[in-house]
Amino acid sequence: MMGTVLFLFVLLCLDHGGQGTPQSAKILQSEATFSTSAITNPCAHPFYDKGIMLLVPEPVINATVTQDVLLSVEYTSNGTPWVQWQYLSSWKSQCIIEWKVNSYINISTSYNQRIHKYDNGSIQLERVEVRDTGFYMITVSDDFGSTKQSTIILNVHEIRYEEFFFVAVFIAFLAAGSAALVCLMWACNKCINIAQRGKQHRREEIELRIISD
């Protein structure tokens, strides 16, 4: 590249010496300027590409049935991005949604009523079920041929009503035991009061007999 610059500089000098036309000097000068700028500033070259950056903040998500789940990602691209989400499991592979920014969007019929996409590439699954458990792979491509992929693992669990039933029974048992304990304490207190009144009554009778004698 430096040899090209020196060659162009020599041609410029010859042109100024009368062996070229002013128009050719201008063309050569512009080419030399472009070559120099390409050396000092590589980003000015039209084929330089920084590629795609893809970030997955939460690679593993745990959820329960009927919950809405956000598969969150963030990406940056120098070109026009194309985004695709796929569902992968041990028994099937399916394209969920794909879109190209400011161009088109395709959604699988089985997800059409329960998916929402965001501009940063994230998607939200609504009312997830146990069968939604699996791997969700995102692919981001652009016009320069760059491609990035990442995967989110989703685990969907059923709500165990047996555990809630056990907790409810345990709380009811504690409440019944507390009520029984309160009743027992009230009965004991009542018995003690009756016994004390009986003793006091007998004491008064004894005192009256002594006085009468």
CSV table of C-alpha atoms in Angstrom, one decimal:
chain,number,residue,atom,x,y,z
A,1,MET,CA,0.0,0.0,0.0
A,2,MET,CA,2.9,2.4,0.8
A,3,GLY,CA,4.5,1.6,-2.6
A,4,THR,CA,1.2,2.6,-4.3
A,5,VAL,CA,1.2,5.9,-2.5
A,6,LEU,CA,4.8,6.6,-3.5
A,7,PHE,CA,4.0,5.7,-7.1
A,8,LEU,CA,1.1,8.1,-7.2
A,9,PHE,CA,3.2,10.8,-5.6
A,10,VAL,CA,5.8,10.4,-8.4
A,11,LEU,CA,3.1,10.6,-11.0
A,12,LEU,CA,1.8,13.8,-9.4
A,13,CYS,CA,5.3,15.3,-9.5
A,14,LEU,CA,5.7,14.4,-13.2
A,15,ASP,CA,2.3,15.8,-14.0
A,16,HIS,CA,3.2,19.1,-12.3
A,17,GLY,CA,6.4,19.1,-14.4
A,18,GLY,CA,4.5,19.2,-17.7
A,19,GLN,CA,4.1,15.4,-18.5
A,20,GLY,CA,0.4,15.2,-17.6
A,21,THR,CA,-2.8,17.2,-17.8
A,22,PRO,CA,-4.3,19.1,-14.9
A,23,GLN,CA,-7.3,16.7,-15.0
A,24,SER,CA,-5.2,13.6,-14.6
A,25,ALA,CA,-3.4,15.3,-11.7
A,26,LYS,CA,-6.7,15.9,-10.0
A,27,ILE,CA,-7.7,12.2,-10.5
A,28,LEU,CA,-4.4,10.9,-9.2
A,29,GLN,CA,-4.5,13.3,-6.3
A,30,SER,CA,-8.0,12.0,-5.3
A,31,GLU,CA,-6.8,8.4,-5.6
A,32,ALA,CA,-3.8,9.2,-3.4
A,33,THR,CA,-6.0,10.9,-0.8
A,34,PHE,CA,-8.3,7.9,-0.7
A,35,SER,CA,-5.4,5.4,-0.4
A,36,THR,CA,-3.8,7.5,2.5
A,37,SER,CA,-7.1,7.7,4.3
A,38,ALA,CA,-7.6,3.9,3.9
A,39,ILE,CA,-4.2,3.5,5.6
A,40,THR,CA,-4.7,6.0,8.5
A,41,ASN,CA,-8.4,5.1,9.0
A,42,PRO,CA,-9.3,1.5,8.2
A,43,CYS,CA,-12.9,2.1,9.1
A,44,ALA,CA,-13.3,4.3,6.0
A,45,HIS,CA,-12.8,1.2,3.8
A,46,PRO,CA,-16.3,0.1,2.6
A,47,PHE,CA,-15.5,-3.6,3.2
A,48,TYR,CA,-14.6,-3.2,6.9
A,49,ASP,CA,-17.4,-4.8,9.1
A,50,LYS,CA,-17.5,-5.0,12.8
A,51,GLY,CA,-20.0,-7.9,12.7
A,52,ILE,CA,-22.8,-8.7,15.0
A,53,MET,CA,-22.8,-8.6,18.8
A,54,LEU,CA,-25.4,-10.8,20.6
A,55,LEU,CA,-26.0,-10.8,24.3
A,56,VAL,CA,-28.2,-13.2,26.3
A,57,PRO,CA,-28.7,-11.8,29.9
A,58,GLU,CA,-30.5,-14.9,31.2
A,59,PRO,CA,-29.5,-18.2,29.5
A,60,VAL,CA,-31.6,-20.4,31.8
A,61,ILE,CA,-35.2,-19.6,32.7
A,62,ASN,CA,-37.5,-21.5,35.2
A,63,ALA,CA,-41.2,-20.9,35.0
A,64,THR,CA,-44.6,-22.4,35.9
A,65,VAL,CA,-47.5,-23.2,33.7
A,66,THR,CA,-49.8,-20.4,32.5
A,67,GLN,CA,-46.9,-17.9,33.2
A,68,ASP,CA,-45.7,-15.4,30.5
A,69,VAL,CA,-42.0,-15.8,29.8
A,70,LEU,CA,-39.7,-13.3,28.3
A,71,LEU,CA,-36.8,-14.7,26.3
A,72,SER,CA,-34.6,-11.6,26.5
A,73,VAL,CA,-31.7,-10.8,24.2
A,74,GLU,CA,-29.9,-7.8,22.9
A,75,TYR,CA,-27.9,-7.4,19.6
A,76,THR,CA,-26.2,-4.8,17.5
A,77,SER,CA,-25.5,-5.0,13.8
A,78,ASN,CA,-24.0,-2.7,11.1
A,79,GLY,CA,-26.3,-4.1,8.4
A,80,THR,CA,-30.0,-4.8,8.2
A,81,PRO,CA,-30.5,-7.7,10.7
A,82,TRP,CA,-32.5,-10.8,10.1
A,83,VAL,CA,-33.7,-12.6,13.3
A,84,GLN,CA,-34.9,-16.2,13.7
A,85,TRP,CA,-36.0,-18.1,16.8
A,86,GLN,CA,-36.1,-21.9,16.8
A,87,TYR,CA,-37.5,-24.4,19.3
A,88,LEU,CA,-35.4,-27.5,19.9
A,89,SER,CA,-36.1,-30.5,22.0
A,90,SER,CA,-35.5,-34.2,22.1
A,91,TRP,CA,-38.6,-34.9,20.0
A,92,LYS,CA,-38.9,-32.0,17.6
A,93,SER,CA,-37.3,-28.9,16.0
A,94,GLN,CA,-39.5,-26.0,14.9
A,95,CYS,CA,-39.1,-22.5,13.6
A,96,ILE,CA,-41.1,-20.2,15.9
A,97,ILE,CA,-40.7,-16.8,14.3
A,98,GLU,CA,-38.4,-15.0,11.9
A,99,TRP,CA,-38.3,-11.4,10.7
A,100,LYS,CA,-36.2,-8.9,8.8
A,101,VAL,CA,-36.2,-5.4,10.1
A,102,ASN,CA,-38.4,-3.1,8.0
A,103,SER,CA,-39.1,-6.0,5.6
A,104,TYR,CA,-41.2,-9.0,6.7
A,105,ILE,CA,-42.3,-11.3,9.6
A,106,ASN,CA,-43.2,-14.9,9.6
A,107,ILE,CA,-44.8,-16.6,12.7
A,108,SER,CA,-45.5,-20.3,13.1
A,109,THR,CA,-49.3,-21.1,13.2
A,110,SER,CA,-48.9,-22.9,16.6
A,111,TYR,CA,-47.4,-19.8,18.1
A,112,ASN,CA,-49.4,-17.1,16.3
A,113,GLN,CA,-51.7,-16.3,19.2
A,114,ARG,CA,-49.2,-16.5,22.0
A,115,ILE,CA,-46.0,-14.8,21.0
A,116,HIS,CA,-44.8,-11.2,20.9
A,117,LYS,CA,-41.6,-9.8,19.4
A,118,TYR,CA,-39.5,-6.8,20.4
A,119,ASP,CA,-37.2,-4.6,18.4
A,120,ASN,CA,-34.1,-5.8,20.3
A,121,GLY,CA,-34.7,-9.4,19.2
A,122,SER,CA,-36.4,-10.6,22.4
A,123,ILE,CA,-39.7,-12.6,22.3
A,124,GLN,CA,-42.3,-13.2,24.9
A,125,LEU,CA,-44.2,-16.6,25.2
A,126,GLU,CA,-47.6,-16.3,26.7
A,127,ARG,CA,-49.3,-18.9,28.8
A,128,VAL,CA,-46.4,-21.4,28.7
A,129,GLU,CA,-47.1,-25.1,29.2
A,130,VAL,CA,-44.9,-28.0,30.3
A,131,ARG,CA,-44.4,-29.0,26.6
A,132,ASP,CA,-42.7,-25.6,26.0
A,133,THR,CA,-39.7,-26.9,28.0
A,134,GLY,CA,-36.6,-27.1,25.8
A,135,PHE,CA,-34.0,-25.1,24.0
A,136,TYR,CA,-34.7,-21.8,22.2
A,137,MET,CA,-32.0,-20.8,19.7
A,138,ILE,CA,-31.8,-17.3,18.2
A,139,THR,CA,-29.9,-16.7,15.0
A,140,VAL,CA,-29.0,-13.1,13.9
A,141,SER,CA,-27.6,-12.4,10.4
A,142,ASP,CA,-27.0,-9.3,8.4
A,143,ASP,CA,-26.3,-8.1,4.9
A,144,PHE,CA,-22.5,-8.5,5.3
A,145,GLY,CA,-22.8,-12.2,5.8
A,146,SER,CA,-22.2,-12.1,9.6
A,147,THR,CA,-24.1,-14.6,11.8
A,148,LYS,CA,-24.4,-15.0,15.5
A,149,GLN,CA,-26.3,-17.7,17.5
A,150,SER,CA,-27.1,-18.3,21.1
A,151,THR,CA,-29.5,-20.5,23.1
A,152,ILE,CA,-31.8,-20.1,26.1
A,153,ILE,CA,-32.9,-23.0,28.1
A,154,LEU,CA,-36.5,-22.9,29.4
A,155,ASN,CA,-37.8,-25.2,32.1
A,156,VAL,CA,-41.6,-25.1,32.7
A,157,HIS,CA,-42.9,-26.8,35.9
A,158,GLU,CA,-46.5,-27.7,36.9
A,159,ILE,CA,-48.0,-26.2,40.0
A,160,ARG,CA,-48.1,-28.9,42.7
A,161,TYR,CA,-51.4,-28.5,44.3
A,162,GLU,CA,-50.6,-31.4,46.7
A,163,GLU,CA,-48.0,-29.2,48.4
A,164,PHE,CA,-50.6,-26.4,48.8
A,165,PHE,CA,-53.1,-28.9,50.2
A,166,PHE,CA,-50.5,-30.2,52.7
A,167,VAL,CA,-49.7,-26.6,53.8
A,168,ALA,CA,-53.4,-25.8,54.2
A,169,VAL,CA,-54.1,-29.0,56.3
A,170,PHE,CA,-51.0,-28.2,58.4
A,171,ILE,CA,-52.3,-24.6,59.0
A,172,ALA,CA,-55.8,-25.9,59.9
A,173,PHE,CA,-54.3,-28.4,62.3
A,174,LEU,CA,-52.3,-25.7,64.0
A,175,ALA,CA,-55.4,-23.5,64.2
A,176,ALA,CA,-57.4,-26.4,65.7
A,177,GLY,CA,-54.7,-27.2,68.2
A,178,SER,CA,-54.4,-23.5,69.2
A,179,ALA,CA,-58.2,-23.3,69.7
A,180,ALA,CA,-58.2,-26.5,71.8
A,181,LEU,CA,-55.4,-25.2,73.9
A,182,VAL,CA,-57.2,-21.9,74.5
A,183,CYS,CA,-60.4,-23.8,75.5
A,184,LEU,CA,-58.3,-26.0,77.9
A,185,MET,CA,-56.7,-23.0,79.5
A,186,TRP,CA,-60.1,-21.4,79.9
A,187,ALA,CA,-61.5,-24.6,81.5
A,188,CYS,CA,-58.6,-24.8,83.9
A,189,ASN,CA,-58.9,-21.2,84.9
A,190,LYS,CA,-62.6,-21.8,85.5
A,191,CYS,CA,-62.0,-24.8,87.7
A,192,ILE,CA,-59.4,-22.9,89.7
A,193,ASN,CA,-61.8,-20.0,90.3
A,194,ILE,CA,-64.5,-22.5,91.4
A,195,ALA,CA,-62.1,-24.2,93.8
A,196,GLN,CA,-61.0,-20.9,95.3
A,197,ARG,CA,-64.5,-19.8,95.8
A,198,GLY,CA,-65.3,-23.1,97.5
A,199,LYS,CA,-62.4,-22.8,99.9
A,200,GLN,CA,-63.3,-19.2,100.7
A,201,HIS,CA,-66.9,-20.3,101.4
A,202,ARG,CA,-65.8,-23.1,103.8
A,203,ARG,CA,-63.5,-20.7,105.5
A,204,GLU,CA,-66.3,-18.2,106.1
A,205,GLU,CA,-68.5,-21.0,107.5
A,206,ILE,CA,-65.8,-22.1,109.9
A,207,GLU,CA,-65.3,-18.5,111.1
A,208,LEU,CA,-69.0,-18.1,111.6
A,209,ARG,CA,-69.1,-21.3,113.8
A,210,ILE,CA,-66.3,-20.1,115.9
A,211,ILE,CA,-68.0,-16.8,116.5
A,212,SER,CA,-71.3,-18.4,117.4
A,213,ASP,CA,-69.6,-20.8,119.8
